[in-house]
PDB file of C-alpha atoms in Angstrom:
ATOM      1  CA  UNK B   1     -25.926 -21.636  -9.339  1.00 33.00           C
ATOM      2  CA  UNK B   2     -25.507 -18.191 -10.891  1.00 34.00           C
ATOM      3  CA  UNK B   3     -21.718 -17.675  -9.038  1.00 35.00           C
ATOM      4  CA  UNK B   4     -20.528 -20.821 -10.449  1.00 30.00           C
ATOM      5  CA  UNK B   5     -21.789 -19.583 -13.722  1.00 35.00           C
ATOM      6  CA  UNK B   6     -19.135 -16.779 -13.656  1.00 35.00           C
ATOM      7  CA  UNK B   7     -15.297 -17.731 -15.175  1.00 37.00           C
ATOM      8  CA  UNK B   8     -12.582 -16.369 -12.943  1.00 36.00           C
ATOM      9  CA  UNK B   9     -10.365 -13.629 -14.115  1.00 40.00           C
ATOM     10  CA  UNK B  10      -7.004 -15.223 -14.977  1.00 47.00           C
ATOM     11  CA  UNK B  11      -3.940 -13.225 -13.756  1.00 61.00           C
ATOM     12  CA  UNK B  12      -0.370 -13.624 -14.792  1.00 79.00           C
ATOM     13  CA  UNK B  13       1.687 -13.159 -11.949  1.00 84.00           C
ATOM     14  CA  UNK B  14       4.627 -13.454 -14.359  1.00 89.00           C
ATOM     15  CA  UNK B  15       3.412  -9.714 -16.186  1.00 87.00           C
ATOM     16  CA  UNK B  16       2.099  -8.169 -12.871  1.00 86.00           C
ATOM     17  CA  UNK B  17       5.678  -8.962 -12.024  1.00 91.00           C
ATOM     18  CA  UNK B  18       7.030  -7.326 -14.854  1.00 91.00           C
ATOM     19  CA  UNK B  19       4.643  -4.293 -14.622  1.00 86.00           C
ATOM     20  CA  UNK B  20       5.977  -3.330 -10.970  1.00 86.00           C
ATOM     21  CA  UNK B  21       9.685  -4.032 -11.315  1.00 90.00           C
ATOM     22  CA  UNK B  22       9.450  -1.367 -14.842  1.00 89.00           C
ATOM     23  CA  UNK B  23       7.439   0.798 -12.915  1.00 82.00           C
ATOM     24  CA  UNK B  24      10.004   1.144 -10.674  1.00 85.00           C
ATOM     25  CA  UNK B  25      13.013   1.214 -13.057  1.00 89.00           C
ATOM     26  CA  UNK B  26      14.696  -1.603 -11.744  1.00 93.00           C
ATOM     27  CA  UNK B  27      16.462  -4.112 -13.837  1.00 94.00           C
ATOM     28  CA  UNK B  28      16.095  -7.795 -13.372  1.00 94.00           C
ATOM     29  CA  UNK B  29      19.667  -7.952 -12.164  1.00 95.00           C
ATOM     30  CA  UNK B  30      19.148  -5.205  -9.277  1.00 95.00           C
ATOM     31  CA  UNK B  31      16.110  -7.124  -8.097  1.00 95.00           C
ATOM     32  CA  UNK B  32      17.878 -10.142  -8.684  1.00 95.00           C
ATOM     33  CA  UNK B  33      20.470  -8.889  -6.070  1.00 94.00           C
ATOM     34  CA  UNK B  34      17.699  -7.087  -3.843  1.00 94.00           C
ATOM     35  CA  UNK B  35      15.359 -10.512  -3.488  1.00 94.00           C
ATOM     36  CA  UNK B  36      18.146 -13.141  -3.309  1.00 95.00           C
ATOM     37  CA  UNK B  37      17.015 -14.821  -6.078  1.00 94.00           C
ATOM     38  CA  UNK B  38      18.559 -15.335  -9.840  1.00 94.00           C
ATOM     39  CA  UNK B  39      18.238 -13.306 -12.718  1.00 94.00           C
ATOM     40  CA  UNK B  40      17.316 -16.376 -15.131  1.00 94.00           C
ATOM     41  CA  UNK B  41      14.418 -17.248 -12.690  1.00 94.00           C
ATOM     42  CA  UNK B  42      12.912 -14.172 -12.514  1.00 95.00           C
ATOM     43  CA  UNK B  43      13.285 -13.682 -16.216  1.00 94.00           C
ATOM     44  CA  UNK B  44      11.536 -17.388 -16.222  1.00 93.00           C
ATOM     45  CA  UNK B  45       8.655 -16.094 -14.343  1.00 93.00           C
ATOM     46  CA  UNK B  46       8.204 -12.624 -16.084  1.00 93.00           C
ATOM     47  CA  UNK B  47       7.892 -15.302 -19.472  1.00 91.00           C
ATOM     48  CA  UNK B  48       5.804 -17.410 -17.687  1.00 88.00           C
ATOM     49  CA  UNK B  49       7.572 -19.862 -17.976  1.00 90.00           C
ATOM     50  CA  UNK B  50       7.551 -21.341 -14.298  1.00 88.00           C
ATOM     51  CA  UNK B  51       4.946 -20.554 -11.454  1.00 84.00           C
ATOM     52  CA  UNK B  52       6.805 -18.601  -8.352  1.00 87.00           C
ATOM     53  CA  UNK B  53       6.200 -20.089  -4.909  1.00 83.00           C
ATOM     54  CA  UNK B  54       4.724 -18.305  -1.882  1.00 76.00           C
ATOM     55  CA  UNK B  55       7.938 -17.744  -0.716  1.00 83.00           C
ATOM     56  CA  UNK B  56       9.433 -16.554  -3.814  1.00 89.00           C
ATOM     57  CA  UNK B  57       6.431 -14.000  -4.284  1.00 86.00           C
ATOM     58  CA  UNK B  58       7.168 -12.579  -0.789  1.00 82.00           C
ATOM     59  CA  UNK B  59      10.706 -12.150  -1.241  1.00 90.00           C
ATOM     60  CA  UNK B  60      10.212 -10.303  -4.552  1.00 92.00           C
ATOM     61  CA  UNK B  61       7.312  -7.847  -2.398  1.00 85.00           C
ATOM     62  CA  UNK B  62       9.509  -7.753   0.137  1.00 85.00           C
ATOM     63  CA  UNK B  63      12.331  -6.439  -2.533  1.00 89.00           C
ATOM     64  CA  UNK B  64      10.013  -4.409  -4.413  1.00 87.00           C
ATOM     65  CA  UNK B  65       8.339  -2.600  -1.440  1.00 79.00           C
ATOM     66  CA  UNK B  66       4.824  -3.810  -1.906  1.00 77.00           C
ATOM     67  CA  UNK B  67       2.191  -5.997  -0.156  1.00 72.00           C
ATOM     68  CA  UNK B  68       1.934  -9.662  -2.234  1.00 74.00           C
ATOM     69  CA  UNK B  69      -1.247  -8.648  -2.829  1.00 71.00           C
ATOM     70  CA  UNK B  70       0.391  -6.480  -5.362  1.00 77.00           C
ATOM     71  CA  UNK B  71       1.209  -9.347  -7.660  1.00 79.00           C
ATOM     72  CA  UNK B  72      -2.710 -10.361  -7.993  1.00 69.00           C
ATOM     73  CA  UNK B  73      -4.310  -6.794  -8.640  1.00 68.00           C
ATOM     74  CA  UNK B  74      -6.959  -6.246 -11.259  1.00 65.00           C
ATOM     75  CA  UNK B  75      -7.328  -2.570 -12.254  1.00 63.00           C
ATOM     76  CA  UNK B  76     -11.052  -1.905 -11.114  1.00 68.00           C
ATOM     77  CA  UNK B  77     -13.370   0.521 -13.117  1.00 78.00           C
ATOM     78  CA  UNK B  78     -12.783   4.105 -12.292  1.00 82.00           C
ATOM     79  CA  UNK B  79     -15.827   6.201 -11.840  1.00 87.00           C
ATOM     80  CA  UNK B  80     -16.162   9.839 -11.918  1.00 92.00           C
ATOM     81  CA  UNK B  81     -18.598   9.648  -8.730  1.00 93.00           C
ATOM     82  CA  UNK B  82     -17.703   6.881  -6.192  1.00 89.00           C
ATOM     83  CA  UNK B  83     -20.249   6.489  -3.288  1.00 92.00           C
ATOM     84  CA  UNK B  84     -19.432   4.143  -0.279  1.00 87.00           C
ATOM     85  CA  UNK B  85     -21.606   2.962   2.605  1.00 91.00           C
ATOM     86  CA  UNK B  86     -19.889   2.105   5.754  1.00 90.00           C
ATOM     87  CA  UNK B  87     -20.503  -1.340   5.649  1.00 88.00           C
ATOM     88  CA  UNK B  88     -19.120  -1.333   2.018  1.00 86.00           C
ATOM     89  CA  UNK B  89     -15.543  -0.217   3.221  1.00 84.00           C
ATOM     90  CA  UNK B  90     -12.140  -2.271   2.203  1.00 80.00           C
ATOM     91  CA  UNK B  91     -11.050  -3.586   5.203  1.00 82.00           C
ATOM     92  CA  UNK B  92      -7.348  -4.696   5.929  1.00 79.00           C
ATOM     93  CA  UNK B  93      -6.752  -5.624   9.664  1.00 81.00           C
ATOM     94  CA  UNK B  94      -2.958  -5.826  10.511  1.00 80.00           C
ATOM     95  CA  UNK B  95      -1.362  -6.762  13.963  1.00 81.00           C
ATOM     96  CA  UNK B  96      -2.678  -3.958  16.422  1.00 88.00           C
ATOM     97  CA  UNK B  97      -4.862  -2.040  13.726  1.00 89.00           C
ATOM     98  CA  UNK B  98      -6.961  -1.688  10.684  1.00 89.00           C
ATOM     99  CA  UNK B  99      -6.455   0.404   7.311  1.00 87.00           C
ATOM    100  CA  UNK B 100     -10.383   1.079   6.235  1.00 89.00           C
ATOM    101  CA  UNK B 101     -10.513   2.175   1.744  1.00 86.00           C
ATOM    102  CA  UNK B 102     -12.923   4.772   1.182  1.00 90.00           C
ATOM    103  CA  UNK B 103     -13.039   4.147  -2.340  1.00 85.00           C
ATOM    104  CA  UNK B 104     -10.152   5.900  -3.821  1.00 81.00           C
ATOM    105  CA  UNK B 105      -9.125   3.079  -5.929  1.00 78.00           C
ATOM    106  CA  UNK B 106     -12.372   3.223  -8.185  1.00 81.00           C
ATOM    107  CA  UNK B 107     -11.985   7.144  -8.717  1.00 83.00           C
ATOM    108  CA  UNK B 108     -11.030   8.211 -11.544  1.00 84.00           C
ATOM    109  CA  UNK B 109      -8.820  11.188  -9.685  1.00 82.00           C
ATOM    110  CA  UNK B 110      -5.503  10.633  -8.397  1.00 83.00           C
ATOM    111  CA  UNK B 111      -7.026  11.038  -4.785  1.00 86.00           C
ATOM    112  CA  UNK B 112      -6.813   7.506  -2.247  1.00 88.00           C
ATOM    113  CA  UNK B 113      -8.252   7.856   1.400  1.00 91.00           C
ATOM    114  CA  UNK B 114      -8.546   5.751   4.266  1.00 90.00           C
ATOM    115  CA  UNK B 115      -8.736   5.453   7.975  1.00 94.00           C
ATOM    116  CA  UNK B 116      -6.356   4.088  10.343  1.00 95.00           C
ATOM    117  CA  UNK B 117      -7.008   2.683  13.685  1.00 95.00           C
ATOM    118  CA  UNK B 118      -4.231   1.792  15.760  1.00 95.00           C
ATOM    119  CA  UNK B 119      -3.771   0.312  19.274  1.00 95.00           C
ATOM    120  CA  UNK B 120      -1.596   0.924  21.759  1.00 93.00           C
ATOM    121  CA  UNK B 121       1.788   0.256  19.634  1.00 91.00           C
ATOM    122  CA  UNK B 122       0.561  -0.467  16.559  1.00 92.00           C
ATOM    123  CA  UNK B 123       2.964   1.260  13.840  1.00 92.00           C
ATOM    124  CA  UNK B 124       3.717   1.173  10.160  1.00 88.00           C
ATOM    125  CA  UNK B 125       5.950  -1.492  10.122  1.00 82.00           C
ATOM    126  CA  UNK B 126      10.108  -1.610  10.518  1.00 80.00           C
ATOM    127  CA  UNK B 127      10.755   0.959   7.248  1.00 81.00           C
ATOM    128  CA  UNK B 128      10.032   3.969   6.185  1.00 87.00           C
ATOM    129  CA  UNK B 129       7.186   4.581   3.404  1.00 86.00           C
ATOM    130  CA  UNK B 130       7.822   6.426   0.415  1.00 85.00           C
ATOM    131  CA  UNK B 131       5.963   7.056  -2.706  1.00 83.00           C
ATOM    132  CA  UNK B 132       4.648  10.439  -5.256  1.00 84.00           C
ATOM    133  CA  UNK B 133       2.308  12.694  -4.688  1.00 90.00           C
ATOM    134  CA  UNK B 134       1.498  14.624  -0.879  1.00 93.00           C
ATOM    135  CA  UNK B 135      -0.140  13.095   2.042  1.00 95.00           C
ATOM    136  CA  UNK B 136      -2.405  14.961   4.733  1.00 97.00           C
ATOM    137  CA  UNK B 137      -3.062  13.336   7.949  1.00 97.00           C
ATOM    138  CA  UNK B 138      -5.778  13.899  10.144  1.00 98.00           C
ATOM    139  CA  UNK B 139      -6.065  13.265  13.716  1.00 97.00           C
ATOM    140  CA  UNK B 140      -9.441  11.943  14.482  1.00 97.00           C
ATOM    141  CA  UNK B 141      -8.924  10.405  18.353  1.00 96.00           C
ATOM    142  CA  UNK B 142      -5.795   9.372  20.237  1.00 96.00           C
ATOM    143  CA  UNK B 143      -1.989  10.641  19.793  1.00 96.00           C
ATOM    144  CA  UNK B 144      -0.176   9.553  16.682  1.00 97.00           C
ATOM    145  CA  UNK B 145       3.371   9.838  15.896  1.00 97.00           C
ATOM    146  CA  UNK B 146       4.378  11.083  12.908  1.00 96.00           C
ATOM    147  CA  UNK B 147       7.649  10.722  11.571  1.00 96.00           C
ATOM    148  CA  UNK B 148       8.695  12.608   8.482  1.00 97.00           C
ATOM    149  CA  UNK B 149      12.661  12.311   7.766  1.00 95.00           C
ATOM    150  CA  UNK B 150      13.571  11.576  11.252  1.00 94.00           C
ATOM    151  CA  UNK B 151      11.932  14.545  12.705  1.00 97.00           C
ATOM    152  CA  UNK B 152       8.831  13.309  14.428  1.00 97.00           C
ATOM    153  CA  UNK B 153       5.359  14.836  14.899  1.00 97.00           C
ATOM    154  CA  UNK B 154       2.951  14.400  17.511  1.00 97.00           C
ATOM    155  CA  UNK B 155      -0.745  14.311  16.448  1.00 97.00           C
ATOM    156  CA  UNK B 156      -3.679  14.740  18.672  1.00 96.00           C
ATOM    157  CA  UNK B 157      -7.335  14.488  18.089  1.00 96.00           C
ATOM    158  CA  UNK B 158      -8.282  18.003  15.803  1.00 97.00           C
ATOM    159  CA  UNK B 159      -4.463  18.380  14.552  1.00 98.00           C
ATOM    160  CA  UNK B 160      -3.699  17.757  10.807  1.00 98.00           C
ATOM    161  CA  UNK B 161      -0.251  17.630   8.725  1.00 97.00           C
ATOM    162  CA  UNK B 162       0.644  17.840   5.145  1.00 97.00           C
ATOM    163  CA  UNK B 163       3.892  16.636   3.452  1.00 97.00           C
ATOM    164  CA  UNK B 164       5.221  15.623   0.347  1.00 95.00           C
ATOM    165  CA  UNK B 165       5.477  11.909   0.257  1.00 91.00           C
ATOM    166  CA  UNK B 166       8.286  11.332  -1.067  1.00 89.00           C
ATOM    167  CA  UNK B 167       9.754  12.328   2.314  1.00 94.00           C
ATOM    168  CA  UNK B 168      10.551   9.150   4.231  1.00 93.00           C
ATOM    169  CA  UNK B 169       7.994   8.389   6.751  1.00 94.00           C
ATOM    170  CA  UNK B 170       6.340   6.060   9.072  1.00 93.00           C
ATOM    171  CA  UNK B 171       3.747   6.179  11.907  1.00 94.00           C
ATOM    172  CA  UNK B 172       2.806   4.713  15.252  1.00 94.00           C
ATOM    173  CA  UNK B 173       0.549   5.053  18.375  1.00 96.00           C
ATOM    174  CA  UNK B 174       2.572   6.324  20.932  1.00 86.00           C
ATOM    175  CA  UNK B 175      -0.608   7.033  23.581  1.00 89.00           C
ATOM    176  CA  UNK B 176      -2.414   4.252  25.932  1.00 92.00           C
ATOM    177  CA  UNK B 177      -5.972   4.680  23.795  1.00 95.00           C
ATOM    178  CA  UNK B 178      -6.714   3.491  20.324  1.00 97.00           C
ATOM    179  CA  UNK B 179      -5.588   6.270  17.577  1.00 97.00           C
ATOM    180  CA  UNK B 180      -8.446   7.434  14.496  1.00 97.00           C
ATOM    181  CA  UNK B 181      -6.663   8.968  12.044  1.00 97.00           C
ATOM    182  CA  UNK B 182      -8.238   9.910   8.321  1.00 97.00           C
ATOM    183  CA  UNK B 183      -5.119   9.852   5.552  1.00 96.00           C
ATOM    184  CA  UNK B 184      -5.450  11.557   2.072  1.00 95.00           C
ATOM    185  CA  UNK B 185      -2.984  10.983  -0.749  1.00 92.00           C
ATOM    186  CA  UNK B 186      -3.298  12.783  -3.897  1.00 90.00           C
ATOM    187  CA  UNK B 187      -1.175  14.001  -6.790  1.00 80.00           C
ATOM    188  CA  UNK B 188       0.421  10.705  -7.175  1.00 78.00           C
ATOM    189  CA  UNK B 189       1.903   9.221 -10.641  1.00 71.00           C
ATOM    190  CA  UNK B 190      -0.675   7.642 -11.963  1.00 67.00           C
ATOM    191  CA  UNK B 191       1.276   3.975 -12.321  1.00 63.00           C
ATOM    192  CA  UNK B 192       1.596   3.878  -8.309  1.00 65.00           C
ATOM    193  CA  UNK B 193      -1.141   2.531  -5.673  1.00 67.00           C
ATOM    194  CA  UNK B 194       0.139   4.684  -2.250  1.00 68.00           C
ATOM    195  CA  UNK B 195      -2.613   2.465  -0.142  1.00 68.00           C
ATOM    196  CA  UNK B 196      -0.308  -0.499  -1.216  1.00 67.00           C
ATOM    197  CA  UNK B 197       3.029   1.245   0.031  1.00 66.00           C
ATOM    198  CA  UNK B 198       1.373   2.228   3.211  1.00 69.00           C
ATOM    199  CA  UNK B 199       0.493  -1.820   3.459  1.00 66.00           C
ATOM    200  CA  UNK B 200       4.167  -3.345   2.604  1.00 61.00           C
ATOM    201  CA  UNK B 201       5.605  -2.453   5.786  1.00 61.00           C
ATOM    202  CA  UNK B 202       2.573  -4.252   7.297  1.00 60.00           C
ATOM    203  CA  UNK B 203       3.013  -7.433   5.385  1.00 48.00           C
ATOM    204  CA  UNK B 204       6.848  -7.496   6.565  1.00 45.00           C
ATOM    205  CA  UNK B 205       5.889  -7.239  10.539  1.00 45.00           C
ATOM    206  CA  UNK B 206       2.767  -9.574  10.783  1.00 40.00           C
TER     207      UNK B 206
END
């Protein structure tokens, strides 16, 4: 069969690893102290030198602010034109929602969109979000909470927001009817995936 034909992309966790604790500027001692674990293992698995178990890997995304998902990523080709049917859509269901890609990770801008649909208190998770670049939020259906440093916003269907993202935020449904929201982040640094910050806090509560 032609799909057993194909060879599977190899990925070392133990570089991926290394990639997103540099990208952040932390040393292997400060994530040492934020994950719980030792500095000579994590050095271990950044050599690849030992394999890190399941629960090890969600400690360190747990530490590093990113979904464990994080530690497997390929870098996908960009394209200057990037058309998506509905059907075709990234789909990430999470406890009382859905995040829905439209593609931004295969443009070759510094541009990510999706759609969010929330029930009835579904929310962002237990911490605030933070990452480069500015976010615009549109309500599409429902009442969605906004809130940007502590102040919070109240969406409803037709109202929009824009922010800088490197404010602290987080969002929930705070109606009684399913929330359709369209978010756009652009202007980011080009070593960061926002999709994936908006998805940590999700990975934490479910």
């Amino acid at each position: 069969m032609e799909g057993f034909d194909k060879q599977a992309e190899s990925i070392d966790v133990g570089q991926r690893l290394r990639a997103l604790r540099e990208e952040r500027n932390i040393s292997i001692r400060a994530l040492a102290r934020l994950s719980g674990l030792s500095a000579n293992a994590l050095s271990m698995i950044e050599r690849g030198m030992t394999s890190p178990s399941v629960s090890t890997l969600n400690k360190l995304a747990i530490a590093l602010k990113v979904p464990v998902t994080a530690f497997f990523r390929t870098m996908p080709v960009k394209e200057a034109v990037v058309f998506r049917k509905a059907s075709e859509r990234t789909r990430i269901p999470f406890l009382r929602g859905m995040m829905e890609g439209l593609g931004g990770e295969h443009f070759i801008g510094r541009v990510e969109a999706f759609l969010l649909t929330l029930e009835n208190g579904g929310n962002s998770g237990p911490s605030y979000i933070v990452h480069s670049g500015h976010e615009l939020v549109f309500c599409l259906r429902g009442k969605l909470e906004y809130d940007v440093e502590g102040k919070t916003y109240l969406l409803e269907s037709g109202d929009n927001m824009l922010f800088s993202a490197s404010l602290k935020h987080r969002w929930r449904n705070s109606g009684t009817t399913v929330v359709n929201a369209l978010i756009v982040i652009s202007s980011f640094h080009e070593e960061e995936y926002p999709f994936e910050y908006h998805l940590s806090n999700l990975s934490q509560e479910t």
